[in-house]
XYZ file of N, CA and C in Angstrom:
345
model
N 14.098 -13.841 -14.838
C 13.429 -14.613 -13.812
C 13.571 -16.095 -14.143
N 13.961 -16.883 -13.171
C 14.132 -18.319 -13.356
C 12.776 -19.013 -13.366
N 12.723 -20.206 -13.940
C 11.472 -20.962 -14.002
C 10.914 -21.277 -12.621
N 11.785 -21.513 -11.646
C 11.314 -21.877 -10.310
C 11.093 -20.662 -9.411
N 11.195 -19.460 -9.971
C 10.986 -18.250 -9.180
C 9.495 -18.002 -8.990
N 9.103 -17.551 -7.803
C 7.690 -17.265 -7.573
C 7.266 -15.998 -8.314
N 5.996 -15.939 -8.663
C 5.446 -14.725 -9.242
C 4.579 -14.092 -8.165
N 5.041 -12.978 -7.633
C 4.322 -12.291 -6.567
C 3.742 -11.010 -7.156
N 2.419 -10.885 -7.114
C 1.731 -9.710 -7.661
C 1.550 -8.615 -6.617
N 1.625 -8.998 -5.354
C 1.465 -8.041 -4.267
C 1.704 -8.730 -2.942
N 1.836 -7.940 -1.905
C 1.993 -8.470 -0.550
C 1.023 -7.708 0.342
N 0.117 -8.445 0.987
C -0.819 -7.816 1.920
C -0.240 -7.923 3.327
N -0.052 -6.773 3.959
C 0.491 -6.705 5.318
C -0.601 -6.142 6.221
N -0.901 -6.859 7.299
C -1.863 -6.389 8.291
C -1.182 -6.432 9.651
N -1.255 -5.325 10.376
C -0.598 -5.213 11.680
C -1.572 -4.552 12.653
N -1.640 -5.087 13.871
C -2.406 -4.461 14.946
C -1.402 -3.964 15.975
N -1.317 -2.644 16.123
C -0.264 -2.068 16.957
C -0.677 -0.697 17.483
N 0.176 -0.150 18.342
C 0.043 1.236 18.805
C 1.372 1.677 19.396
N 1.508 2.992 19.635
C 2.739 3.484 20.250
C 2.601 3.489 21.768
N 3.484 4.179 22.453
C 3.540 4.169 23.918
C 2.377 4.911 24.572
N 1.612 5.687 23.801
C 0.405 6.321 24.311
C 0.580 7.670 24.978
N 1.758 8.228 24.922
C 1.981 9.546 25.538
C 3.095 10.270 24.800
N 3.111 11.573 24.906
C 4.227 12.402 24.446
C 4.002 13.814 24.973
N 5.030 14.616 24.917
C 4.940 16.009 25.351
C 4.378 16.926 24.260
N 4.165 16.378 23.061
C 3.695 17.179 21.924
C 2.182 17.017 21.774
N 1.420 17.694 22.632
C -0.026 17.514 22.707
C -0.742 17.847 21.397
N -0.236 18.815 20.652
C -0.886 19.177 19.385
C -0.838 18.040 18.366
N 0.102 17.125 18.540
C 0.251 16.011 17.599
C -0.500 14.752 18.038
N -1.034 14.720 19.250
C -1.743 13.530 19.730
C -2.875 13.169 18.765
N -2.979 11.883 18.436
C -4.037 11.396 17.562
C -3.822 11.665 16.086
N -2.651 12.196 15.715
C -2.320 12.439 14.306
C -1.092 11.594 13.941
N -0.698 11.666 12.689
C 0.535 11.002 12.265
C 1.736 11.946 12.353
N 1.502 13.209 12.701
C 2.594 14.179 12.834
C 3.547 13.759 13.951
N 4.819 13.776 13.659
C 5.852 13.422 14.644
C 5.612 12.073 15.303
N 5.027 11.153 14.562
C 4.877 9.788 15.065
C 6.155 9.027 14.728
N 6.764 8.436 15.735
C 8.062 7.789 15.546
C 8.001 6.296 15.808
N 6.839 5.685 15.510
C 6.731 4.221 15.528
C 6.057 3.796 14.229
N 6.641 2.830 13.552
C 6.173 2.437 12.236
C 6.650 1.026 11.921
N 6.235 0.511 10.757
C 6.669 -0.806 10.305
C 7.225 -0.750 8.897
N 8.182 -1.632 8.638
C 8.816 -1.727 7.323
C 8.894 -3.189 6.901
N 8.760 -3.416 5.607
C 8.886 -4.748 5.037
C 10.230 -4.852 4.333
N 10.863 -6.020 4.423
C 12.151 -6.242 3.763
C 12.189 -7.639 3.165
N 12.988 -7.785 2.127
C 13.272 -9.094 1.542
C 14.655 -9.500 2.024
N 14.739 -10.705 2.588
C 16.015 -11.232 3.074
C 16.399 -12.462 2.270
N 17.687 -12.711 2.153
C 18.182 -13.928 1.511
C 17.746 -15.137 2.334
N 17.934 -16.318 1.786
C 17.506 -17.553 2.452
C 18.115 -17.721 3.837
N 19.252 -17.086 4.102
C 19.868 -17.189 5.430
C 19.099 -16.398 6.489
N 18.121 -15.580 6.044
C 17.323 -14.789 6.972
C 18.059 -13.597 7.552
N 19.269 -13.334 7.091
C 20.100 -12.259 7.637
C 20.414 -11.165 6.617
N 20.762 -11.558 5.414
C 21.232 -10.624 4.400
C 20.060 -9.941 3.709
N 19.988 -8.615 3.829
C 18.886 -7.871 3.224
C 19.123 -7.694 1.737
N 18.057 -7.914 0.947
C 18.081 -7.728 -0.499
C 17.361 -6.405 -0.788
N 18.042 -5.426 -1.321
C 17.399 -4.150 -1.643
C 17.034 -3.345 -0.407
N 16.123 -2.395 -0.606
C 15.734 -1.474 0.463
C 14.463 -1.947 1.154
N 14.304 -1.515 2.401
C 13.052 -1.744 3.121
C 11.980 -0.809 2.561
N 10.721 -1.208 2.740
C 9.610 -0.387 2.283
C 8.676 -0.111 3.465
N 8.264 1.138 3.618
C 7.390 1.562 4.716
C 5.991 0.976 4.499
N 5.395 0.374 5.553
C 4.054 -0.193 5.400
C 3.014 0.380 6.355
N 3.415 0.996 7.456
C 2.430 1.648 8.322
C 3.120 2.583 9.307
N 2.321 3.499 9.858
C 2.745 4.388 10.941
C 1.647 4.384 11.990
N 2.023 4.303 13.258
C 1.044 4.399 14.342
C 0.637 5.852 14.553
N -0.584 6.051 15.049
C -1.000 7.385 15.459
C -0.163 7.829 16.647
N 0.115 9.111 16.717
C 0.968 9.708 17.749
C 0.260 9.706 19.107
N 0.914 9.111 20.110
C 0.451 9.138 21.506
C -0.955 8.568 21.673
N -1.237 7.474 20.977
C -2.525 6.785 21.093
C -2.238 5.374 21.589
N -2.776 5.017 22.774
C -2.486 3.694 23.328
C -3.576 2.670 23.030
N -4.491 2.983 22.116
C -5.511 2.026 21.685
C -4.990 1.277 20.460
N -5.383 -0.014 20.358
C -4.928 -0.831 19.234
C -5.475 -0.274 17.922
N -4.619 -0.210 16.913
C -4.976 0.241 15.570
C -4.661 -0.880 14.592
N -5.566 -1.120 13.654
C -5.322 -2.120 12.616
C -4.869 -1.386 11.357
N -3.680 -1.732 10.906
C -3.094 -1.147 9.696
C -3.081 -2.239 8.628
N -3.521 -1.916 7.432
C -3.505 -2.888 6.344
C -3.031 -2.188 5.075
N -2.108 -2.829 4.390
C -1.568 -2.248 3.158
C -1.246 -3.363 2.180
N -1.507 -3.104 0.908
C -1.077 -4.021 -0.147
C 0.100 -3.366 -0.859
N 1.245 -4.019 -0.788
C 2.472 -3.525 -1.415
C 2.488 -3.992 -2.864
N 2.622 -3.044 -3.796
C 2.662 -3.383 -5.224
C 3.888 -2.789 -5.923
N 4.816 -2.248 -5.164
C 6.019 -1.637 -5.736
C 6.754 -2.663 -6.601
N 6.862 -2.423 -7.919
C 7.465 -3.414 -8.814
C 8.902 -3.790 -8.456
N 9.726 -2.812 -8.098
C 11.120 -3.127 -7.758
C 11.198 -4.024 -6.525
N 10.358 -3.756 -5.542
C 10.346 -4.569 -4.330
C 9.889 -5.992 -4.655
N 8.783 -6.116 -5.391
C 8.236 -7.441 -5.703
C 9.172 -8.247 -6.600
N 9.815 -7.586 -7.552
C 10.720 -8.293 -8.463
C 11.977 -8.797 -7.764
N 12.285 -8.259 -6.596
C 13.477 -8.713 -5.867
C 13.239 -10.040 -5.144
N 11.989 -10.483 -5.066
C 11.663 -11.717 -4.341
C 11.936 -12.929 -5.223
N 12.730 -13.843 -4.712
C 13.043 -15.092 -5.398
C 12.702 -16.266 -4.482
N 12.683 -17.466 -5.059
C 12.410 -18.672 -4.271
C 13.366 -18.741 -3.085
N 12.866 -19.119 -1.945
C 13.595 -19.302 -0.686
C 13.981 -17.994 0.006
N 13.622 -16.850 -0.558
C 13.833 -15.595 0.154
C 12.861 -15.514 1.327
N 13.165 -14.658 2.263
C 12.351 -14.456 3.462
C 11.765 -13.049 3.400
N 10.464 -12.922 3.708
C 9.834 -11.608 3.820
C 9.772 -11.284 5.309
N 10.368 -10.169 5.715
C 10.450 -9.811 7.135
C 9.719 -8.500 7.399
N 9.049 -8.439 8.544
C 8.404 -7.213 9.008
C 9.225 -6.665 10.161
N 9.733 -5.447 10.008
C 10.492 -4.783 11.061
C 9.572 -3.815 11.796
N 9.532 -3.927 13.113
C 8.766 -3.023 13.967
C 9.739 -1.972 14.472
N 9.493 -0.718 14.136
C 10.489 0.333 14.359
C 9.998 1.400 15.333
N 10.938 1.917 16.110
C 10.717 3.126 16.911
C 12.029 3.897 16.914
N 11.937 5.212 16.873
C 13.132 6.009 16.624
C 13.853 6.486 17.875
N 13.127 6.858 18.902
C 13.747 7.496 20.057
C 13.563 6.679 21.325
N 14.454 6.859 22.319
C 14.260 6.216 23.620
C 12.909 6.647 24.206
N 12.190 5.709 24.764
C 10.876 5.994 25.330
C 9.732 5.746 24.370
N 10.013 5.723 23.070
C 8.977 5.404 22.092
C 8.929 3.890 21.929
N 7.727 3.327 21.942
C 7.546 1.873 21.847
C 6.537 1.553 20.756
N 6.780 0.480 20.032
C 5.871 0.004 18.999
C 5.276 -1.311 19.496
N 4.162 -1.221 20.216
C 3.498 -2.408 20.750
C 2.707 -3.075 19.635
N 2.895 -4.371 19.466
C 2.228 -5.112 18.399
C 1.693 -6.413 18.967
N 0.399 -6.686 18.708
C -0.157 -7.951 19.197
C -0.514 -8.916 18.079
N -0.489 -8.448 16.848
C -0.764 -9.349 15.724
C -0.169 -8.755 14.447
N 0.357 -9.626 13.610
C 0.817 -9.207 12.284
C 0.695 -10.390 11.335
N 0.363 -10.102 10.084
C 0.331 -11.152 9.064
C 0.880 -10.592 7.755
N 1.510 -11.489 7.002
C 2.054 -11.165 5.686
C 1.521 -12.216 4.730
N 0.799 -11.779 3.701
C 0.236 -12.702 2.718
C 0.732 -12.339 1.329
N 1.327 -13.314 0.640
C 1.777 -13.101 -0.733
C 0.596 -13.289 -1.669
N 0.429 -12.365 -2.600
C -0.662 -12.415 -3.566
C -0.097 -12.845 -4.908
N -0.655 -13.915 -5.458
C -0.151 -14.454 -6.711
C -1.062 -14.137 -7.879
N -0.756 -14.785 -8.987
C -1.534 -14.525 -10.212
C -2.980 -14.966 -10.079
C-alpha cells in the first residue's frame, strides 16, 4: 500500500428501491425467492470505466413488491476493500435480469468508513 493510499475499513451502502411490483410467481411475492432485481458495488479505475476486481452484491429487492424498501449494508470484505486506491471510483450498479423486471430506485448513498 502506498503512503497516499486511502485506508478504508468499510463501505456503508444505503439504497431505497423496489422491483416492478408484479410477477406470475404468486408464491414468491413478498419474499426474496426468484427476485431478479438487486444492487452491486464495484471499484473502478480513475477513468470511471475500467473495473478493478469483481463486483460485490449489496442488496436484493423483495419479489413483486412495489413499495419502497430501504436496504443498508456495511461491506467489510477485505479483498474488495484492499482493491481501493486513491482516485478510484466506487460505483453502485442497479441490476435486473429479465425483460419486464425493473429496479426502481429513488435514493442511494455510499459512505466510506475510515479508521
